[in-house]
Each structure stands twice: as C-alpha cells, then as structure tokens.
mmCIF file of C-alpha atoms in Angstrom:
data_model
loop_
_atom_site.group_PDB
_atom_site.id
_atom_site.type_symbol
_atom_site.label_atom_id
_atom_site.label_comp_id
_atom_site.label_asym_id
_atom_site.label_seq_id
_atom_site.Cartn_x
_atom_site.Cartn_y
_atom_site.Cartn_z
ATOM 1 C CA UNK A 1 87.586 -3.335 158.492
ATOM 2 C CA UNK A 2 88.940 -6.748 157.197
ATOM 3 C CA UNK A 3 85.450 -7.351 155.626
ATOM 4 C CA UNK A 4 85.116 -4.222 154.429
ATOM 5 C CA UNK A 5 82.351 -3.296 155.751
ATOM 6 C CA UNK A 6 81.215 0.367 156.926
ATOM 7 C CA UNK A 7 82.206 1.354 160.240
ATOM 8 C CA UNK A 8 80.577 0.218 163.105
ATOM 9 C CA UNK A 9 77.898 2.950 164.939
ATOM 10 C CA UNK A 10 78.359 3.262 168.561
ATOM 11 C CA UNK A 11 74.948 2.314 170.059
ATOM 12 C CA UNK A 12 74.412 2.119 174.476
ATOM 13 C CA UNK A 13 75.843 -1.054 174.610
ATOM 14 C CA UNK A 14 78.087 -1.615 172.389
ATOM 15 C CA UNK A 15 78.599 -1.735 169.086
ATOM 16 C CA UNK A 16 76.723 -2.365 165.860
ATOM 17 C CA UNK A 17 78.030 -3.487 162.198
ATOM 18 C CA UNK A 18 76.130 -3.935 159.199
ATOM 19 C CA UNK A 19 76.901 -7.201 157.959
ATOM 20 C CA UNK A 20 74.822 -7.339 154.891
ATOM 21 C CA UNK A 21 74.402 -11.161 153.828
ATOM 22 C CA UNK A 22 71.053 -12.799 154.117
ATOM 23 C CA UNK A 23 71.755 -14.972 157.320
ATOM 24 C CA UNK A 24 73.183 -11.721 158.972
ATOM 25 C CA UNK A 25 71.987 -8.218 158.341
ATOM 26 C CA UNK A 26 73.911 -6.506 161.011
ATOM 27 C CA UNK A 27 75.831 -7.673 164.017
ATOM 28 C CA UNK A 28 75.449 -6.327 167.885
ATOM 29 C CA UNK A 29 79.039 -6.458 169.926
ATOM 30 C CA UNK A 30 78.343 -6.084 173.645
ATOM 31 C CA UNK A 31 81.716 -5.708 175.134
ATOM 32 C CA UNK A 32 80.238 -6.420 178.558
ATOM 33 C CA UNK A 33 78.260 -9.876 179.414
ATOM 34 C CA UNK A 34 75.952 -7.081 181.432
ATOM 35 C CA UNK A 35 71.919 -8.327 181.472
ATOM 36 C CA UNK A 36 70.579 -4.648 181.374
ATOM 37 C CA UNK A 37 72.712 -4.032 177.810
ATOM 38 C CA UNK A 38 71.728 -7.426 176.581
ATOM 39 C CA UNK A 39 67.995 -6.825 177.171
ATOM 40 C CA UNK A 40 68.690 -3.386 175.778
ATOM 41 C CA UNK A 41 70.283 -4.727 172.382
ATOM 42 C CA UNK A 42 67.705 -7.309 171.562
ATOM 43 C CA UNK A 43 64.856 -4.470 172.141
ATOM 44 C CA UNK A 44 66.066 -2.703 169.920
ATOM 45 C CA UNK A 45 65.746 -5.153 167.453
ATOM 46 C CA UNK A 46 63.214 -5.282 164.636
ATOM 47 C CA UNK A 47 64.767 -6.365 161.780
ATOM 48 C CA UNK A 48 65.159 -10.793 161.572
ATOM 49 C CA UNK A 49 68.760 -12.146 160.936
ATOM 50 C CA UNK A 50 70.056 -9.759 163.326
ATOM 51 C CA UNK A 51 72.636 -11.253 165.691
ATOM 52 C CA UNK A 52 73.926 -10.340 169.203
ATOM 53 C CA UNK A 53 77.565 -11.318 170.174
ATOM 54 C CA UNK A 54 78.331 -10.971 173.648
ATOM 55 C CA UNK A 55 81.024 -12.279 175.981
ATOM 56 C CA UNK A 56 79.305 -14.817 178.295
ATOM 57 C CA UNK A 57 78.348 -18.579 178.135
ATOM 58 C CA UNK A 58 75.456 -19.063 175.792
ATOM 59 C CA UNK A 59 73.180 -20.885 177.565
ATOM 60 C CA UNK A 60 73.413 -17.829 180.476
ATOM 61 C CA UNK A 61 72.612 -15.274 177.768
ATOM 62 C CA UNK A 62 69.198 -17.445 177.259
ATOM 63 C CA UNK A 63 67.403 -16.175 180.057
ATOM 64 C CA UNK A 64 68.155 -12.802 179.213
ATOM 65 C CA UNK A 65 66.701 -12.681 175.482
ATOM 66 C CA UNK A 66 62.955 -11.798 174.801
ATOM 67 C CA UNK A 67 60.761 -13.971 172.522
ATOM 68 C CA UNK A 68 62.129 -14.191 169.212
ATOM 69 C CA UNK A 69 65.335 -14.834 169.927
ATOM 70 C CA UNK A 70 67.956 -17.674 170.017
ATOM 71 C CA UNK A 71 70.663 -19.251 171.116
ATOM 72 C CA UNK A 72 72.984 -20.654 168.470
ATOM 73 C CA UNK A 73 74.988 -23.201 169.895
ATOM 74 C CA UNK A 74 76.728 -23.806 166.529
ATOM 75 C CA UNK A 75 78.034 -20.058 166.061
ATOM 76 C CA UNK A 76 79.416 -19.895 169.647
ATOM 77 C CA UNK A 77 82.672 -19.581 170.047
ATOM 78 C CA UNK A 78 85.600 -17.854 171.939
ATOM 79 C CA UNK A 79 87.511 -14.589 172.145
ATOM 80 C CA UNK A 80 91.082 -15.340 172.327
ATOM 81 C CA UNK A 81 94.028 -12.998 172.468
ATOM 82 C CA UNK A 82 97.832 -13.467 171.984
ATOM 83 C CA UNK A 83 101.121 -11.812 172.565
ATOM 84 C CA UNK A 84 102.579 -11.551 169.053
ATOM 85 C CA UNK A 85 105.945 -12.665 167.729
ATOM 86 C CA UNK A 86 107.804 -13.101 164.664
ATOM 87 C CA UNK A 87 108.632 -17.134 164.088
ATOM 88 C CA UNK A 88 109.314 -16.946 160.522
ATOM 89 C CA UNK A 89 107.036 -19.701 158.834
ATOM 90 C CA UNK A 90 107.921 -22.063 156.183
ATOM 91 C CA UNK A 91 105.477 -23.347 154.130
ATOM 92 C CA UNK A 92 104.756 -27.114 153.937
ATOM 93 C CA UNK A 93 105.960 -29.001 151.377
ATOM 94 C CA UNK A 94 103.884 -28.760 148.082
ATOM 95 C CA UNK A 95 102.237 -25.372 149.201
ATOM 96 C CA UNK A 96 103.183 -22.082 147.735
ATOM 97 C CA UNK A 97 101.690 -19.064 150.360
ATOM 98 C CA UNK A 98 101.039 -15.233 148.841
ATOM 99 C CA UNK A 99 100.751 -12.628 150.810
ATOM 100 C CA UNK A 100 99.052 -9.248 150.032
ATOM 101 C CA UNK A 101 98.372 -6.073 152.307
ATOM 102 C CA UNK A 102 95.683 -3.606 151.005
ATOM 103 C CA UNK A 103 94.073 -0.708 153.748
ATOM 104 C CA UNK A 104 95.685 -2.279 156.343
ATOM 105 C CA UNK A 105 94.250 -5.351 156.031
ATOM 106 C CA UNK A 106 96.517 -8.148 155.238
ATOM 107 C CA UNK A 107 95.442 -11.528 153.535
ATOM 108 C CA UNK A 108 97.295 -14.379 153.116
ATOM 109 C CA UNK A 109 96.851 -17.329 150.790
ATOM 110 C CA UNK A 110 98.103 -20.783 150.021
ATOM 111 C CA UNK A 111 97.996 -22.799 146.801
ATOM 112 C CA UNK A 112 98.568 -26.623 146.537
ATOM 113 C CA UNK A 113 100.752 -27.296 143.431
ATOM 114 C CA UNK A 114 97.869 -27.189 140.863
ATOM 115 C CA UNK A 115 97.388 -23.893 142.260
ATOM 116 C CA UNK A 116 93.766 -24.343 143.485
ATOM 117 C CA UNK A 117 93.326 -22.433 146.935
ATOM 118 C CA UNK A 118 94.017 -24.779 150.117
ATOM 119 C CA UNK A 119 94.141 -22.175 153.085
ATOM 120 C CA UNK A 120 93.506 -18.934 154.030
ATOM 121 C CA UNK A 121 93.483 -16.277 156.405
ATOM 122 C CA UNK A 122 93.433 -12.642 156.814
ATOM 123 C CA UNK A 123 94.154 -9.741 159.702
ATOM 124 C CA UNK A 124 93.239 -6.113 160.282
ATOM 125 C CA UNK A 125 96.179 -4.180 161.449
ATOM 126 C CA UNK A 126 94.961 -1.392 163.963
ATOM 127 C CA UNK A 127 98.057 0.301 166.058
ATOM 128 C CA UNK A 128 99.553 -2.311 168.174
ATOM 129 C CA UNK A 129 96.850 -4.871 167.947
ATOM 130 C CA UNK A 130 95.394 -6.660 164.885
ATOM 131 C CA UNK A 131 92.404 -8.643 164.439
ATOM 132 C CA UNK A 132 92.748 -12.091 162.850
ATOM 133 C CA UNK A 133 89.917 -13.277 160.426
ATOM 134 C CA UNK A 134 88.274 -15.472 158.100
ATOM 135 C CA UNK A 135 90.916 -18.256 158.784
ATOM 136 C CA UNK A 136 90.138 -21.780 156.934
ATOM 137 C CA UNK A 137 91.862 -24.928 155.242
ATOM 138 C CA UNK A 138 89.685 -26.402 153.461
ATOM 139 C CA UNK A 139 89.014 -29.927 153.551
ATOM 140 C CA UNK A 140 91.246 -32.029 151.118
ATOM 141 C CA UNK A 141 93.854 -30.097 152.549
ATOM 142 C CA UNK A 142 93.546 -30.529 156.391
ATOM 143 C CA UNK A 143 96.012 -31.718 159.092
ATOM 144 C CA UNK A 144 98.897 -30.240 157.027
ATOM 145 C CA UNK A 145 99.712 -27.866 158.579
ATOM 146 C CA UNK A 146 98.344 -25.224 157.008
ATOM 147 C CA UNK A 147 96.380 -23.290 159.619
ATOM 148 C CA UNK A 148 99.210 -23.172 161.784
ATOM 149 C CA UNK A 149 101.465 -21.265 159.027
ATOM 150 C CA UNK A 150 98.776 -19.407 158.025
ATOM 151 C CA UNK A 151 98.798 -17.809 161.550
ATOM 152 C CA UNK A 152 102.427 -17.238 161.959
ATOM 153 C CA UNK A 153 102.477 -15.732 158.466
ATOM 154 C CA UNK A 154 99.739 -13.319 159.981
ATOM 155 C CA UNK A 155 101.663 -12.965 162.884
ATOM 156 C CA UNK A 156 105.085 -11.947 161.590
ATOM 157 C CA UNK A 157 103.118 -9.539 159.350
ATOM 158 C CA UNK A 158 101.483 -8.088 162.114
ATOM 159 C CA UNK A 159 104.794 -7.864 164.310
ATOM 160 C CA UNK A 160 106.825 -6.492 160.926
ATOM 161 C CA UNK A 161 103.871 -3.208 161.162
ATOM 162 C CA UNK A 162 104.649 -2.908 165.069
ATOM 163 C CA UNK A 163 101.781 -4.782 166.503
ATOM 164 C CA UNK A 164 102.203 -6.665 169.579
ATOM 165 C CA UNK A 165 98.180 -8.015 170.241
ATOM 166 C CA UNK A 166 96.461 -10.397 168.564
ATOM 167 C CA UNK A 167 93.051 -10.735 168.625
ATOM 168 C CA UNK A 168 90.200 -13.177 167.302
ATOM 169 C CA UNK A 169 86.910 -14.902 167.388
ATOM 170 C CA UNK A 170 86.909 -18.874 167.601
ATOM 171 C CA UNK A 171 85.368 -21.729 166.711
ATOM 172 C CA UNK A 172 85.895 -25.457 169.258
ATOM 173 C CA UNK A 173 88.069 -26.565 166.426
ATOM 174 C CA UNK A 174 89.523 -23.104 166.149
ATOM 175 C CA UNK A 175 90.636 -22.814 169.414
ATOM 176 C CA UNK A 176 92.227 -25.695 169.685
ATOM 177 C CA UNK A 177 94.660 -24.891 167.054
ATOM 178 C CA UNK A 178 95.053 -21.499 168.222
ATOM 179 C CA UNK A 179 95.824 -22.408 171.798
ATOM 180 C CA UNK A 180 99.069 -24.939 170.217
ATOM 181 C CA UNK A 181 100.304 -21.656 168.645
ATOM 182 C CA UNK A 182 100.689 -19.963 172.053
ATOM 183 C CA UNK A 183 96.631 -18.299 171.918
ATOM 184 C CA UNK A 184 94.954 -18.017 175.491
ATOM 185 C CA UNK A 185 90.726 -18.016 175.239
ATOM 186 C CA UNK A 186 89.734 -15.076 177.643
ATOM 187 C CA UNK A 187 85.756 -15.922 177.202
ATOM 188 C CA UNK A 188 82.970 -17.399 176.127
ATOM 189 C CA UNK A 189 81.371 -15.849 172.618
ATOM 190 C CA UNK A 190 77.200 -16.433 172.858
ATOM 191 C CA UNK A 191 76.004 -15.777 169.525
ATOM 192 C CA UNK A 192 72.506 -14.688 169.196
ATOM 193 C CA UNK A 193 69.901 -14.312 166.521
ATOM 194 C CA UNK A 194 67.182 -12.409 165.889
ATOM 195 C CA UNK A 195 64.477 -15.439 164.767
ATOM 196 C CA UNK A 196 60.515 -13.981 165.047
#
C-alpha cells in the first residue's frame, strides 16, 4: 500500500507482493520463522530476484534454503513495533517539513533552505496500526535530527487518524534510532534471494 503496489496474494505461507524493480521482482512474507513454510516458499520459486522475508536470524534460515538461494546479510534487518503517541515535532532549525496524505498513505518531507530534499519518510495508515516506510536523511544532512522528526511527524499523523501501532522494517542503523524514539525490535528480519 505505501508503495503502491497491487495487493499482496495470500499463498500457504504467507504472503506474496509483486515488487517489480529489477533487484526484486516480488517479495515472500512468512509471518512464521516455521522450516516446513520456508522450504515451501523457496520451492515455489522459479523466477531469479525473488526474495523471502521471514522472521528468524539469517544465518538459521541458511540451512533451510535449497540451492540457489542466499542469505543477504546486508538486507537483514528487524521488525520493530511501537505504541504510538502524539509529541508534536518541531522542525530543526533551517528545515522546512511538508506533509501530504493521499489513499491513506501519508508522506512526509523536509527541505533544507535551498529547498533541495534532506529527509524523508512515509506511513500506511490501516485501522489502528500503520506501517512506517521508506524513511532516509540523506547524507549532507545527517545527525540533525532529522530522522527523529521525521518519525514523530509520522507518528502524530498516525495518532491524529486513530492509530495506536506502529509498525516497521529496520536496518542496524535504523534501529538504533528507532529504539531512542521509544521503538522495541520484536525479531530478527532474514532476507533471502532467489540467486540460480
């Protein structure tokens, strides 16, 4: 939803999304670290650039993946959650934030003063929970700040529509942001690829 991409099709073990980019045809979402649906997900697999995401340590999911397949330590991460509240963000100094809300989907962005883009971040607002995505500062414009506004601006936005869960995918350097902004990692995200 806050990629726009079509809805995901229900498969035995989870989920599947058609991602669509080069480096990522389609996604597999195992909401269970369970070996049978892991071995069942990567059989079903023809197609290369196809990943697996599944809630477990990478190096344990490994042992579970036929020939063809690997283990990329670089796109693991972590699923991390978080009781929502409002905080009501101000922006650093020198930044001006937008924020914009189109099919539920809210994006938020921040412009240094010559108004080139310096972070960003977006949510998908689903009921009570939302889904935080696609959050990034980029470079020049690091260890401002940023990230952490970017997320409360999420988060009041999210709280303002009635949502009380947050939800998202990390990166190392993610998470440790997240977890100063009151974010608790509940497990491991192996990320798996399709490689033949």
């Amino acid at each position: 939803m806050s990629r726009r991409r079509p809805a995901p099709v229900e498969k035995p073990w989870g989920l599947y999304v058609e991602v669509g980019r080069p480096d990522q045809v389609g996604r597999h979402v195992l909401p269970d670290a369970v070996e049978t649906a892991v071995r069942q997900a990567a059989a079903s697999v023809t197609v290369p650039c196809t990943w697996l995401k599944v809630p477990m340590e990478p190096e344990e999911t490994a042992a579970w993946l036929p020939p063809g397949w690997v283990v990329d330590m670089d796109e693991a991460g972590h699923l991390m959650a978080a009781e929502l509240r409002a905080t009501d963000p101000v922006p650093p100094g020198g930044y001006t934030p937008s924020v914009q809300t189109r099919d539920r989907v809210v994006y938020v962005r921040v412009h240094d003063a010559a108004g080139e883009l310096a972070a960003k971040g977006q949510m998908a607002l689903l009921g009570q929970a939302t889904v935080v995505d696609c959050v990034t500062t980029e470079a020049a414009h690091r260890r401002r700040g940023l990230g952490a506004f970017v997320m409360r601006t999420l988060a009041d936005h999210a709280v303002a529509e009635g949502a009380t869960l947050g939800v998202l995918g990390a990166t190392d350097e993610g998470r440790a942001l997240y977890e100063t902004l009151g974010w608790k990692a509940h497990a491991p995200l192996a990320a798996c690829i399709y490689r033949p």
